[in-house]
Each structure stands twice: as structure tokens, then as C-alpha cells.
Coordinates of C-alpha atoms in Angstrom, one line a residue:
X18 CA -18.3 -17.2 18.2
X19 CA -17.7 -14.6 15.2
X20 CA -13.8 -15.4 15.6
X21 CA -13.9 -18.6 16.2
X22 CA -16.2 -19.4 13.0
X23 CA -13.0 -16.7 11.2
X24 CA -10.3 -19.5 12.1
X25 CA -12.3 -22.2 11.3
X26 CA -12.7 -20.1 7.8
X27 CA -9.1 -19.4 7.7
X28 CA -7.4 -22.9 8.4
X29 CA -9.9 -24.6 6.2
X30 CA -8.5 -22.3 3.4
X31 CA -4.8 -23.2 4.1
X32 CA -5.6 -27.0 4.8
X33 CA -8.2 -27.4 1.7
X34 CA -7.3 -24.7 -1.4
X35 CA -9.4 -26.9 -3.6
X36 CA -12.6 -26.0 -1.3
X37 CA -14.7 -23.9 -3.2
X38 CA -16.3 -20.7 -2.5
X39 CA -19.8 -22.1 -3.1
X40 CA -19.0 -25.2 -0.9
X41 CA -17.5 -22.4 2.2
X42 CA -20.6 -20.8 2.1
X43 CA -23.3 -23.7 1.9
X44 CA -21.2 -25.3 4.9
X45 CA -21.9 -22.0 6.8
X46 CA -18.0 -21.8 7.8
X47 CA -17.1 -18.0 6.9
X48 CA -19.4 -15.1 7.5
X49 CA -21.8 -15.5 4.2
X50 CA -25.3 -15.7 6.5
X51 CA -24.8 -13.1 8.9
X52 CA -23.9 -10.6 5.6
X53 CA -26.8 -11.7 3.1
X54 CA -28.9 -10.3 5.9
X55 CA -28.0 -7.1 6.5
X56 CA -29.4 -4.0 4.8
X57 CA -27.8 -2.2 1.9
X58 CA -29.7 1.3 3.2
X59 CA -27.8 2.8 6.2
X60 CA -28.1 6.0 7.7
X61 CA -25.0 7.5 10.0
X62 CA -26.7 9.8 12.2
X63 CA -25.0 12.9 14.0
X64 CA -21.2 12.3 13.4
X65 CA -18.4 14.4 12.0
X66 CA -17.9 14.0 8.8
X67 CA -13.9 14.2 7.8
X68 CA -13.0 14.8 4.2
X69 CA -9.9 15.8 3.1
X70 CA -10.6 19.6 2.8
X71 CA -12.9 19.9 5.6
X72 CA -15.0 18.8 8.3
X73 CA -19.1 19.1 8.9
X74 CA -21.9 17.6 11.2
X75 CA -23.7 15.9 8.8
X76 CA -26.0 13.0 8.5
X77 CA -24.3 9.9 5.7
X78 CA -27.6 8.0 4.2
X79 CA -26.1 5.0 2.0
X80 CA -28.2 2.8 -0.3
X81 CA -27.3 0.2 -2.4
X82 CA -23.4 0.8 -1.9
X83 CA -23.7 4.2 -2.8
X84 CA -23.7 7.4 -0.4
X85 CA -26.4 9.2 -1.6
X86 CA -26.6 12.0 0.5
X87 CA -24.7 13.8 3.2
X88 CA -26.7 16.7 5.2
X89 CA -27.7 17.8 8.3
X90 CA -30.9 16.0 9.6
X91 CA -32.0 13.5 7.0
X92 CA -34.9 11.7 7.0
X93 CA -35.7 8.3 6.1
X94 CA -38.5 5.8 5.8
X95 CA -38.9 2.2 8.3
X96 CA -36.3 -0.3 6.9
X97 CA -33.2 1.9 6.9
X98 CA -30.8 0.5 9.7
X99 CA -29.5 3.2 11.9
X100 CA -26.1 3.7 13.1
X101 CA -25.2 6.8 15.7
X102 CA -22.2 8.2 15.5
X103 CA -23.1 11.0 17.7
X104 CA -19.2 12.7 19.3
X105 CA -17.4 10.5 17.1
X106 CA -16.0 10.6 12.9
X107 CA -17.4 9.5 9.8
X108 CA -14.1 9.1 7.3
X109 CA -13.8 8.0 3.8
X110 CA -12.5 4.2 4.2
X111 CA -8.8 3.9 4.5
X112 CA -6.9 3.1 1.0
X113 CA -3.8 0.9 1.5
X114 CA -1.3 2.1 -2.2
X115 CA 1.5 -0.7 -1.1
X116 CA 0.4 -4.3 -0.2
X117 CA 1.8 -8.0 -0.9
X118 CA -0.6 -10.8 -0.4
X119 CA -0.4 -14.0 -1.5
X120 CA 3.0 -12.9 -3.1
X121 CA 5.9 -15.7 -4.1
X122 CA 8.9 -14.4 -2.7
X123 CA 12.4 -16.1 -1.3
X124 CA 11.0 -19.3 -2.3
X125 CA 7.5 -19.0 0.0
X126 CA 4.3 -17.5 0.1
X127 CA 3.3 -14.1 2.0
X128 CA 1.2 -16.2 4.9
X129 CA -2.0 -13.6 4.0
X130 CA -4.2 -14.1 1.2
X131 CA -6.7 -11.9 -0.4
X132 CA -8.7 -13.0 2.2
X133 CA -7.5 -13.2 5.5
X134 CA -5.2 -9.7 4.3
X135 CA -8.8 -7.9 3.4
X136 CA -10.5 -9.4 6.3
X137 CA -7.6 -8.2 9.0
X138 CA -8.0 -4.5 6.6
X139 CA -11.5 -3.9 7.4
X140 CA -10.9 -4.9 10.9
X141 CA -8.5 -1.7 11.1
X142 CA -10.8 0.5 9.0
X143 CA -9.3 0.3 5.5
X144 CA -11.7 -0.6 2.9
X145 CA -9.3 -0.7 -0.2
X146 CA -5.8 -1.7 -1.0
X147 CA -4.0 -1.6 -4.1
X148 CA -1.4 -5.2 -4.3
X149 CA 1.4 -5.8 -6.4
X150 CA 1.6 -7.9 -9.7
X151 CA 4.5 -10.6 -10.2
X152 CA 5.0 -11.3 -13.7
X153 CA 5.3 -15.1 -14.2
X154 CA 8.8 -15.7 -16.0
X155 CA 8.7 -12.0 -16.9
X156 CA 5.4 -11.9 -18.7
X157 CA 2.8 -9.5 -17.5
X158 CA -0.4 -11.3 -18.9
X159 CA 0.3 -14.5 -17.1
X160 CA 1.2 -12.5 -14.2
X161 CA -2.2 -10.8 -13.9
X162 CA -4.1 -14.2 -14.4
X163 CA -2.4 -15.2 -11.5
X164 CA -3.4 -12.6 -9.1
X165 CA -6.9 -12.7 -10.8
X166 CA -7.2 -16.0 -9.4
X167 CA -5.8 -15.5 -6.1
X168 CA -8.1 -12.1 -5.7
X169 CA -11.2 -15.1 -6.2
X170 CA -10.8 -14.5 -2.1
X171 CA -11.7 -10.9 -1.6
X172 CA -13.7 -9.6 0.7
X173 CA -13.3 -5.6 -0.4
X174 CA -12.3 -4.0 -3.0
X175 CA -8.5 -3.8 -4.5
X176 CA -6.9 -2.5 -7.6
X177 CA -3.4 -3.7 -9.3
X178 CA 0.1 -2.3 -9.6
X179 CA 2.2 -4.1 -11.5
X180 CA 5.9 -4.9 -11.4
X181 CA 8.4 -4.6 -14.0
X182 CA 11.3 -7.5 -13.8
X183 CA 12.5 -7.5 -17.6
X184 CA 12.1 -5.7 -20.6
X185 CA 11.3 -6.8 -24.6
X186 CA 8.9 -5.3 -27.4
X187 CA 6.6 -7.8 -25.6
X188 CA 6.8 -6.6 -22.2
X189 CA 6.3 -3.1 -23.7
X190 CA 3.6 -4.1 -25.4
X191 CA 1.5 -5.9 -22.3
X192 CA 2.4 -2.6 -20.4
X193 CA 0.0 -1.2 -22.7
X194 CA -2.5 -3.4 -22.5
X195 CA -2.6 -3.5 -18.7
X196 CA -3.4 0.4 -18.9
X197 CA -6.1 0.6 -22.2
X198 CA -7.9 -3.1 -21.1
X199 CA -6.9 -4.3 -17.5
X200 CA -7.4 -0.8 -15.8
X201 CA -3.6 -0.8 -14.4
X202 CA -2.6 2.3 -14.0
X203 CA 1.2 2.5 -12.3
X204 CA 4.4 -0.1 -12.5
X205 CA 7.1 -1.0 -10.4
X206 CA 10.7 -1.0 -10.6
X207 CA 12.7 -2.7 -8.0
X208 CA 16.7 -1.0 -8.3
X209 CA 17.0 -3.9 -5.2
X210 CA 17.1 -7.4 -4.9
X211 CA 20.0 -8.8 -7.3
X212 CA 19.5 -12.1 -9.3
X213 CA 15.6 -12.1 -8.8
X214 CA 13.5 -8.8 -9.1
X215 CA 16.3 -6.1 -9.7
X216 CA 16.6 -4.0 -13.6
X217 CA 19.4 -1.5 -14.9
X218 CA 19.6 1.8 -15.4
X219 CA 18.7 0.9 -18.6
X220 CA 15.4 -0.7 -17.8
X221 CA 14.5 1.8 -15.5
X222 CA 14.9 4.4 -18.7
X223 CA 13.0 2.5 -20.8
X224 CA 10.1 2.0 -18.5
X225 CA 9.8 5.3 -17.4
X226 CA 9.5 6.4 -21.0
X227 CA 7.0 3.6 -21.5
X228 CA 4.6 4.7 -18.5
X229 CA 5.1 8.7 -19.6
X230 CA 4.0 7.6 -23.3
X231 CA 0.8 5.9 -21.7
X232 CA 0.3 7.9 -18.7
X233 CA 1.1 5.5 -15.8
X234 CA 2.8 6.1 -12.8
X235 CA 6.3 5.0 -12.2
X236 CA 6.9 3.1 -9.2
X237 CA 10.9 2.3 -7.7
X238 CA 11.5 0.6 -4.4
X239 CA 15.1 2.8 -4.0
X240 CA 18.2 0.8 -3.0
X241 CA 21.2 0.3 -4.7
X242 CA 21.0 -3.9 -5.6
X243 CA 24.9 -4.3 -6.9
X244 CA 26.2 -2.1 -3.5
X245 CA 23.3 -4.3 -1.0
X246 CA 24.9 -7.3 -2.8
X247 CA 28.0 -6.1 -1.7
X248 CA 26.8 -5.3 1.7
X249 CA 25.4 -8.6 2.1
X250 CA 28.6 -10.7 1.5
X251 CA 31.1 -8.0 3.9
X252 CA 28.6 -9.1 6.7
X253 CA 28.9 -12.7 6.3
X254 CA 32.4 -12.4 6.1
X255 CA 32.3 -10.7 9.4
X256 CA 30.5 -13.7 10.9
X257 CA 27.3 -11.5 10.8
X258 CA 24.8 -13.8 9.9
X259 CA 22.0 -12.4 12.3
X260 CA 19.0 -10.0 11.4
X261 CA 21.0 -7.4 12.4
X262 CA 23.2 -7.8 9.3
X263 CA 20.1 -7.5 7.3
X264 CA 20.0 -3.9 8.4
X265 CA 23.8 -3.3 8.4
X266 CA 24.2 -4.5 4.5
X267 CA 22.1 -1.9 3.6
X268 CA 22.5 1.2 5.4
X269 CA 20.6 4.8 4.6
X270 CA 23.5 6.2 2.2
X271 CA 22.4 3.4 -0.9
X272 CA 18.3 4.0 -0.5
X273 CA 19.9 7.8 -0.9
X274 CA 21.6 7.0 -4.0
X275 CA 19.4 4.7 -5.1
X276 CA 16.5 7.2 -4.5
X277 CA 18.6 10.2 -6.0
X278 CA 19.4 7.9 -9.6
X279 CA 15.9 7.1 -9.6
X280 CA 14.8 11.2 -9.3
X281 CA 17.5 12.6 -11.7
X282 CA 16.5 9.7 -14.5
X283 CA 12.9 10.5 -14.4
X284 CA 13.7 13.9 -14.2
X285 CA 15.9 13.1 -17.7
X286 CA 12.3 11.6 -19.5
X287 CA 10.3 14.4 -17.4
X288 CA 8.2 11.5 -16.1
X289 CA 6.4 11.7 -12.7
X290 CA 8.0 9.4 -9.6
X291 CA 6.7 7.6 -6.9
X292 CA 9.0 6.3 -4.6
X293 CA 7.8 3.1 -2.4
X294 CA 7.8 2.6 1.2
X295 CA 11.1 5.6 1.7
X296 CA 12.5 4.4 4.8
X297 CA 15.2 7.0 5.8
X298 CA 16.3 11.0 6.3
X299 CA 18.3 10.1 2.9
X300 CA 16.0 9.4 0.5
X301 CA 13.3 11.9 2.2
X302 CA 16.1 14.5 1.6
X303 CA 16.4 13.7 -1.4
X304 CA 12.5 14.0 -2.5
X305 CA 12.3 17.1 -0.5
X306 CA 14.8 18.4 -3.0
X307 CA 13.6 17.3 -6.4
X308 CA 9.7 18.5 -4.8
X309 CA 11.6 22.0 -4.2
X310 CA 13.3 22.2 -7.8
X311 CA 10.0 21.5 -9.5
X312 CA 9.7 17.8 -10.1
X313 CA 6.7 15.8 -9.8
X314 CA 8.0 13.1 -7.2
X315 CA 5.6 11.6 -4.5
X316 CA 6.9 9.7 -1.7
X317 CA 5.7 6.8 0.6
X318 CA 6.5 6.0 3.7
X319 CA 5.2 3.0 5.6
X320 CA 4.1 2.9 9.2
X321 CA 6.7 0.2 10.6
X322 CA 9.3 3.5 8.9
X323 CA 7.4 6.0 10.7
X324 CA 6.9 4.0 14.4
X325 CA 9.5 1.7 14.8
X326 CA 13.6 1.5 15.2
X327 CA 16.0 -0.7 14.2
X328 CA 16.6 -1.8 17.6
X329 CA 14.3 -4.9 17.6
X330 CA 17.2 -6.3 15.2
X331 CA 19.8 -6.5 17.8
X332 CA 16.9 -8.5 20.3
X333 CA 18.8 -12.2 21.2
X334 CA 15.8 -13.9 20.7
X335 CA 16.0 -14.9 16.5
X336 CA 12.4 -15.2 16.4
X337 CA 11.8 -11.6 17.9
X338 CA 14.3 -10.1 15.7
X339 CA 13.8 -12.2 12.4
X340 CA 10.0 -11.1 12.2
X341 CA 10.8 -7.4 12.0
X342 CA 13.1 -7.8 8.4
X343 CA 12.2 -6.1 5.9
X344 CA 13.6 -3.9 3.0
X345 CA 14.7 -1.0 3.0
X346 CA 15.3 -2.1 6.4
X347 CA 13.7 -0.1 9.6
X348 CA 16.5 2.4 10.7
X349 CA 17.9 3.5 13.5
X350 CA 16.0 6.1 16.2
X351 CA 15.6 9.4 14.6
X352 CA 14.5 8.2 10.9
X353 CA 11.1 7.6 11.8
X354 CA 10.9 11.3 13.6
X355 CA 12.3 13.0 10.4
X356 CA 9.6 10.8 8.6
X357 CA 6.8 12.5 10.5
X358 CA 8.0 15.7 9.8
X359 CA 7.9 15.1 6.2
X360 CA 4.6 14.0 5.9
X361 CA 3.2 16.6 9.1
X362 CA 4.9 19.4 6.2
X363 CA 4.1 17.2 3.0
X364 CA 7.4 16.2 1.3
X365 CA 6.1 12.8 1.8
X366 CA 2.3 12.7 1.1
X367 CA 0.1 9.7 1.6
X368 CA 0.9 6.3 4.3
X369 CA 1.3 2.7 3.1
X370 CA 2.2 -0.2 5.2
X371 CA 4.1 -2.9 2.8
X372 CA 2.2 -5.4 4.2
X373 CA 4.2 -8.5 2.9
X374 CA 3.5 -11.0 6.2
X375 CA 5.8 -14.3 6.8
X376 CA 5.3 -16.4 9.9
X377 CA 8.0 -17.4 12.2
X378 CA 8.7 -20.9 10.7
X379 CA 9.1 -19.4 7.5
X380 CA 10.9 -16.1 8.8
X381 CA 13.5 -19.5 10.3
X382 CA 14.6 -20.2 6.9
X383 CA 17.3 -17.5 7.8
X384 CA 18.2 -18.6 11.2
X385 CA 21.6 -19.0 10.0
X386 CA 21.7 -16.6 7.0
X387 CA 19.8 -13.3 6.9
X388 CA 20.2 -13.2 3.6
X389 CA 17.5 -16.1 3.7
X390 CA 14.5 -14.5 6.2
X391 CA 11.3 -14.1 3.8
X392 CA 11.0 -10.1 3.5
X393 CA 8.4 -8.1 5.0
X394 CA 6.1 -7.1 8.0
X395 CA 2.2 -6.6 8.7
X396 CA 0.7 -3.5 8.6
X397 CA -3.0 -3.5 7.0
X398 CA -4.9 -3.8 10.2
X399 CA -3.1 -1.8 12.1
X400 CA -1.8 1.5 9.7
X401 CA -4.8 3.7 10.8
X402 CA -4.3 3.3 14.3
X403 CA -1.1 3.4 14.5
X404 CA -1.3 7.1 11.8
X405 CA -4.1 8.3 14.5
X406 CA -2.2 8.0 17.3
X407 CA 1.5 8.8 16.0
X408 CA 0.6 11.6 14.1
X409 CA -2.7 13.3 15.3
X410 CA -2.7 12.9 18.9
X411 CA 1.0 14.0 18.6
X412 CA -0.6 17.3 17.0
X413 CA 1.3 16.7 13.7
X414 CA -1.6 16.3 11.7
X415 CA -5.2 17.5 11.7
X416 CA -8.0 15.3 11.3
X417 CA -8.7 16.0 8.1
X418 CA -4.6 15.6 7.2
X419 CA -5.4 12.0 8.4
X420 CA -8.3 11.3 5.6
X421 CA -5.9 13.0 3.2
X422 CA -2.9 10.4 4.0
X423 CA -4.4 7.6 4.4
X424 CA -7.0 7.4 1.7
X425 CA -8.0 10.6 -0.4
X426 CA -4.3 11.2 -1.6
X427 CA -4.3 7.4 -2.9
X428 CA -7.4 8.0 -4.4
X429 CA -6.4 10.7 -6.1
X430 CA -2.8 9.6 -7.3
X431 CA -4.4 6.2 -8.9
X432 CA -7.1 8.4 -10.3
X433 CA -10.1 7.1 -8.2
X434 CA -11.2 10.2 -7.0
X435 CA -14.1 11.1 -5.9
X436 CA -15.7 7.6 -6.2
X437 CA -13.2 6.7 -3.1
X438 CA -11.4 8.9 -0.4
X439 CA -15.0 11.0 0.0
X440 CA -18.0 11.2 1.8
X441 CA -19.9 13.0 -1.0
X442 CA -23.1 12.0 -2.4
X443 CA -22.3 9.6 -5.2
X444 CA -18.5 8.0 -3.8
X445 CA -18.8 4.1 -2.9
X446 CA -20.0 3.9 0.3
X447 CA -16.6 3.1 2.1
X448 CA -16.8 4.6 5.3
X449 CA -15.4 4.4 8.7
X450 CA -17.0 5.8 12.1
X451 CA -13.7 6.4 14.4
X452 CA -14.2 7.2 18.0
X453 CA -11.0 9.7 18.9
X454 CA -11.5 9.2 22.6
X455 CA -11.5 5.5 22.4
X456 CA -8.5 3.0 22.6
X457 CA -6.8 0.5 20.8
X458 CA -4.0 -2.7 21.7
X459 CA -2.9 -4.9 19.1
X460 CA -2.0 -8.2 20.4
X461 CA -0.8 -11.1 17.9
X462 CA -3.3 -13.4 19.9
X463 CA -6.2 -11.3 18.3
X464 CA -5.0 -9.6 15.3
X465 CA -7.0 -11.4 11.8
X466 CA -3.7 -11.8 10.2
X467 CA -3.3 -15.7 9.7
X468 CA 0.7 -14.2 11.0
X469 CA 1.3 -15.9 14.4
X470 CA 3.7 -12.6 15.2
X471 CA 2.6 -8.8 15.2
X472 CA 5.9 -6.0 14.9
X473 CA 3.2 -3.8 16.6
X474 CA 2.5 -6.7 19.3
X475 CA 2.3 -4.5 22.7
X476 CA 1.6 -1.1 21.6
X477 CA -2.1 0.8 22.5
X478 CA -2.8 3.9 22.0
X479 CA -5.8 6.4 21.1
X480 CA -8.9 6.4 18.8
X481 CA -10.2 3.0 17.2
X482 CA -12.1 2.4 14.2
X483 CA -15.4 1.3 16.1
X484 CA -17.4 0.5 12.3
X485 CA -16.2 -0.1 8.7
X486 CA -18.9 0.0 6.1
X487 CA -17.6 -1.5 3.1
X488 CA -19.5 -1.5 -0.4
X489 CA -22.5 -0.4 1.3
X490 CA -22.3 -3.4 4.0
X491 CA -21.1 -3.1 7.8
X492 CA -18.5 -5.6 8.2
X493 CA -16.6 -4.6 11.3
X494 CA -19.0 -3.9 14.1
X495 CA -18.8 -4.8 18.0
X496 CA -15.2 -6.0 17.8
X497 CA -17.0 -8.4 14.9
X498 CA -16.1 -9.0 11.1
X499 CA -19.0 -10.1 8.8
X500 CA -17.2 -10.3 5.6
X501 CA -17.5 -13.0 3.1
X502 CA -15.4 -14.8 0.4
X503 CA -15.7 -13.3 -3.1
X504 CA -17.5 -10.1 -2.5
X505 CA -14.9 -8.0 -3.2
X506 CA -14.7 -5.9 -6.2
X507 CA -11.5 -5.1 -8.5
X508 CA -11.3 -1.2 -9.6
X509 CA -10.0 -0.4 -12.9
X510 CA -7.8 2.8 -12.2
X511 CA -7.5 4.7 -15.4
X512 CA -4.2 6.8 -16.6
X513 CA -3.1 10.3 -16.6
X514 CA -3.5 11.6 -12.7
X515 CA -3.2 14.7 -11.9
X516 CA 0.6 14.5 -11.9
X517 CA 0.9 14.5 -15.4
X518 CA -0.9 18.0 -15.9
X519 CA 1.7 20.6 -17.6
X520 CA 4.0 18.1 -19.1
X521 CA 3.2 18.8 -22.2
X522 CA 3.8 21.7 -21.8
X523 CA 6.9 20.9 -20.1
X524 CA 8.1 19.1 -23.1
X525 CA 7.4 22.0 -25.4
X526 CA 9.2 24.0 -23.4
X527 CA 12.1 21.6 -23.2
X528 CA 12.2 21.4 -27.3
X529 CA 12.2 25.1 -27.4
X530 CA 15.1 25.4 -25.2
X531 CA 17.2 23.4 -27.2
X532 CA 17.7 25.9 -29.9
X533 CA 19.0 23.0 -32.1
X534 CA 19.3 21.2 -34.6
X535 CA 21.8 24.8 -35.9
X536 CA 22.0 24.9 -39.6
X537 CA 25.5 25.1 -40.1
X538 CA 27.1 25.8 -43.7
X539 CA 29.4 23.3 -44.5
X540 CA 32.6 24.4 -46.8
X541 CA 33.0 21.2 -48.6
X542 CA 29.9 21.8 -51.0

């Protein structure tokens, strides 16, 4: 009944967007009874609490959103609903850095909103994600208004990054803005995408010395635009006009350039880096070796990099192959191996999943030109499975590596730390029970994406998020979501993480190095 009352939610949003939140509720379509009742005081009794550093049997008592205590045996009055989590985990709530939801992009609309995207996340056990900004016609402001409006639909919390398309003493002068009033603490720079998104070397200079000056993170999604371009048109010329030509326009070698220009010009301002969704053994070289010389350069895979093979691009069916496009494109076997060892040693040091979802009608606007399937593949339900199972079941990571990649490591690069990625008295109660010796199957026919096709469509493995606790509330419960409309809250993420500690310093020494201006005598005079 729970799902079918969810589609009934869903569809009436993408039949009636002038339906109001108010109206959704009083009609009862949605979840808004079934959470008005349930009680903000919780107690999680006999699990394992994971952090990040460590693990402990320990009770979790939450009240009014809030963990307020996390011991052994607590003890609580009648009225406090009781949840055992006796032989199973209590984790911090998963935090998703690299999301696209209701995103304009190749003339269409990602499929999820900030609804049905949140409401398929807490399904999967991640109780924040952070979502790009589109400026409007290149200005910041009227790009945030936008995604303030679309985030109307959230059902958990989110933050904002925000992307950088142009630059002007105006768009310098939002930048700042966004940091000191909107709580926006990182930008994006996309070296891809030619004629729409892509900036210069120039740009990219310019904005990296911007977000050093105000102590934002720098953001690149790593490929060489002009050489893709390039790509692009030698494939059609071929008579490659399949998905497969997606991947073969843009091979490893120009996210390795692309990724290695990126490094060397923030290591030029002395600026820290992070580099989105790194795809291939080239650009995870190249981290590991500015990491190794000193440089403050974080890098992200997603999940689809770290599972998945280019394979699927070569399937007959266009459908099958189509949905699995996405940039920097999925490589071929042996990438996503070398990605897991990255992150098992941590070169690379936190998951994402680039969730930017198209359905197969829209992913058909490239049947006859790749160059024209909508970019992008799900990821926000399933990431924490899929990290489980690859990684710690593999033995690659320890349980408390798994809190650390896929939420306390985001909460501590966008400066959120310790109210998320914790189970400590005080944090927002964001928590997760996972059952290790339970099992999971996604299936496109029961996923909460509004998608109609699932890259992960098939795969089961081991340990399932069996309750999410989100602000306080339990939304995912029984293989039920009880989320609502609206209740979602945006966190303001404030600047200078821990990244930028010793650059001062670093600049001091720099200046000191120089042993300039010389006073030289001059002969004329």
C-alpha cells in the first residue's frame, strides 16, 4: 500500500507541478499521516555503533532530531519508541558529495527531483546529499533561486555546490556571497563539455584564486573538452554513432591530462583540489602523485567507476547500452579494480555516485547520435550497498573505513563535522541500522527512482540498510518509506575545511623562497 500510495505521489508530481505541497498532503497522497505520528524520541538498543575511528556496543537515545546520548544500557521513560538492533550496525547516515537532481542538461531534465532523488536516498541509507547549482545564463544568484525552489520537494537534508560556467567582476562577486550569506562552501569547474558548461585555463586560474581568497573548495570534473570535441567528431566520421563511441571519444589518456592540468594549476595558486567522479587508473595516478609530493588534492570516485565496465556499451540492444552513458565514461575491466585499491589505501578518499538519472525515452534522443544521449546514471539508492558489498565483504575495507567513505569524510571536507558523519551525543540524528548478514537485489521494477532503468538492475549481494532515521524520524522501515514533501532541511556549510590548514604558512614560505625583488644598481644614474 506504502508504494503504491509513493507512485500515486510521484506521477501526480510529474502530471500536476502546480499541485501544492499543502494540497498533497490534505489529499493524503504522499506519506504526511503516517510521519506526523511517529515519535521524535527513539532509542537504538544493543547495536554496534560504527564511527569513523572506532566501533562500541552502545545504546543511541535520540530526541527531538538530536542524538543525545550514546552508552551502554540507557534508560528511558514510557513513550520512547524502541528499535533493537541487537547483531547488527548503528552508522552515521550516508552523505552523497556529487548529485544532479532536477538538473537542465542536453536540452531535458534529470527524471529525479528533490523528491523522488531523496526519497530513493533514504531507501538506501543515505540521509544527506550535497546537489549541484546551474547558474542561469551565467549568474550565480538566479541560479541558486532556482534550485531553492526546486529543493521546495525535499524530504532530507541537502547542501549546495555550485558550478562555475563564466567569469566577470560579477560572477566573482556572487562567489562571495554564496560563501559569507548562502552557506556554499565549494565550486565547480567543468574542463568538459564544449559550447555549454566548459571554461579555460584561464577561468580555471581565476577561480581557483577566487575560492583560495575565500576559503572554498575547488571542484573540476577532469577531461580535456577541445581533445573530447575532437574525439567526438573522429567517431562519427567512422560511422560510430552508437554508445560505444561515447566511450571511445574520450578515452583514459584526456581525464589524465585533464586531471594532471587541473593538479599542476592549483598547485601554481597553492589552492586545495577536488577532483569529481575520477573514473580511470589515469587520473587516480595522477592524484596519487600530487598526494605523494605534498598537495592537498582529494579525489572522488563514483560507484558505477568502482563496479561496473565499459562492456555494457557494446550490448546490441540501444536501450541497454544508452542508459549506462555517462562522463567520464565507465572504462574498460581493470579501472574499477585499481579504483578500489585507491580508496582500500586512500589516494582516493570518500564515494559519490553522480546521480544525474535520464529515462530511456529521453536516453533515445541519441539513438542515432551519441553525442545526443542525456548524461548520467543512478546511484543514490543503491551507493551503500553496492560500497558494502564491493569493498567490505571483499576485505578491502573495515567497517569503520565504510562510515569514513561514505559519510564522515564528506562531512568533514564540506565542513559539517561532527553535526553529521557521527553517532556522538549532539550530531543530527542521521542514522542507519545495517544488518551485515542480510541481502540486497536491486531491480528497476522496485527501485524509488521515478527512472524506468537501473545500471545496477540484476546485481545482489550482502548487508542491507534495514532502518534510516532521518532528522530524528524513521523513514525507511519494513521495506517502507514514510517520508514527506518539504521536510527536508538545507545546511549552510561554512569555509575553510581542514584542507586549508598550513597554507598560510605555505604562502609565507613561498614569498620567502623567492629571494626577490634583488636591488640591483643601475649605471645610468
Amino acid at each position: 500500500m506504502v508504494r503504491l500510495r509513493s507512485m500515486i505521489f510521484l506521477l501526480s508530481i510529474s502530471l500536476s507541478p502546480l499541485i501544492g505541497l499543502s494540497q498533497i498532503c490534505e489529499s493524503g497522497i504522499g506519506y504526511c499521516d503516517s510521519v506526523n505520528v511517529i515519535s521524535s524520541k527513539i532509542l537504538i538498543k544493543g547495536g554496534t555503533v560504527v564511527n569513523a575511528d572506532r566501533q562500541e556496543v552502545a545504546d543511541v537515545y535520540v530526541d527531538d532530531g538530536v542524538i543525545v546520548d550514546v552508552r551502554p544500557n540507557i534508560k528511558v521513560a514510557d513513550g520512547v519508541r524502541v528499535v533493537d538492533a541487537t547483531g547488527k550496525f548503528v552508522m552515521p547516515g550516508g552523505i552523497d558529495p556529487h548529485t544532479h537532481l532536477a538538473m537542465e542538461f542536453m536540452g531535458t531534465e534529470t527524471i529525479d527531483n528533490f523528491f523522488s532523488g531523496q526519497a530513493a536516498a533514504l531507501a538506501g541509507g543515505t540521509t544527506m546529499h550535497i546537489d549541484f547549482v546551474i547558474p542561469v545564463k551565467g549568474s550565480l544568484s538566479k541560479g541558486y533561486e532556482a534550485y531553492v525552489e526546486k529543493a521546495k520537494l525535499s524530504c532530507m537534508d541537502y547542501g549546495f555546490h555550485m558550478a562555475i560556467t563564466k567569469w566577470d567582476d560579477t560572477v566573482a562577486k556572487e562567489m562571495e556571497i554564496m560563501v559569507k550569506e548562502k552557506g556554499i562552501n565549494s565550486f565547480k569547474f567543468f574542463m568538459a563539455y564544449k559550447g555549454s558548461l566548459m571554461i579555460s585555463d584561464e577561468l580555471l586560474l581565476e577561480g581557483l584564486k577566487k575560492c583560495k581568497s575565500l576559503g572554498a573548495l575547488a571542484m573540476v570534473h577532469a577531461e580535456n573538452g577541445d581533445a573530447v570535441f575532437e574525439g567526438q567528431k573522429r567517431m562519427i566520421e567512422l560511422g560510430i554513432t552508437g554508445p560505444e563511441g561515447h566511450a571511445l571519444s574520450r578515452p583514459p589518456v584526456l581525464e589524465g591530462e585533464a586531471t594532471a592540468r587541473a593538479i599542476r594549476l592549483a598547485a601554481f595558486v597553492n589552492a586545495p583540489l577536488y577532483i569529481v567522479h575520477v573514473m580511470s587508473i589515469d587520473a587516480m595516478e595522477e592524484i596519487a602523485r600530487a598526494q605523494k609530493a605534498g598537495q592537498n588534492v582529494i579525489g572522488e570516485p563514483v560507484v558505477s567507476g568502482l563496479v561496473l565496465d565499459d562492456s555494457v556499451l557494446w550490448d546490441p540492444d540501444f536501450v541497454t547500452a544508452a542508459k549506462f552513458v555517462m562522463s567520464p565514461p565507465i572504462r574498460a575491466l581493470g579501472h574499477g579494480k585499481a579504483l578500489q585499491a585507491a580508496l582500500s589505501t586512500g589516494i582516493l578518499k570518500l564515494v559519490g555516485t553522480d546521480h544525474c538519472t535520464f529515462n530511456s525515452t529521453q536516453k533515445s534522443f541519441g539513438i542515432d547520435d551519441f553525442r545526443k544521449i542525456p548524461n548520467g546514471v543512478n546511484g543514490l539508492e543503491e551507493r551503500m550497498h553496492l560500497v558494502w558489498d564491493t569493498m567490505v565483504e571483499s576485505g578491502q575495507l573495515s567497517a569503520t573505513d565504510f562510515v569514513r567513505v561514505t559519510s564522515t569524510e564528506c562531512a568533514k571536507l564540506f565542513n559539517i563535522y561532527p553535526r553529521k558523519g557521527a553517532i556522538r551525543a549532539g550530531s543530527d540524528a542521521d542514522i542507519i541500522i545495517f544488518n551485515p548478514n542480510s541481502t540486497f537485489h536491486i531491480s528497476a521494477n522496485s527501485h524509488h527512482s521515478k527512472s524506468d532503468t537501473n545500471v545496477y538492475d540484476g546485481r545482489s549481494g550482502k548487508g542491507k540498510v534495514e532502518v534510516t532515521i532521518a532528522g530524528g524520524k524513521i523513514v525507511w522501515e519494513n521495506e517502507e518509506l514514510n517520508v514527506v514533501p518539504g521536510s527536508g532541511k538545507y545546511i549552510s556549510m561554512p569555509p575553510f575545511n581542514y584542507l586549508y590548514h598550513g597554507i598560510d604558512k605555505a604562502d609565507e614560505n613561498y614569498l620567502t623562497s623567492l629571494k626577490a625583488p634583488v636591488n640591483r644598481f643601475n649605471p645610468s644614474i
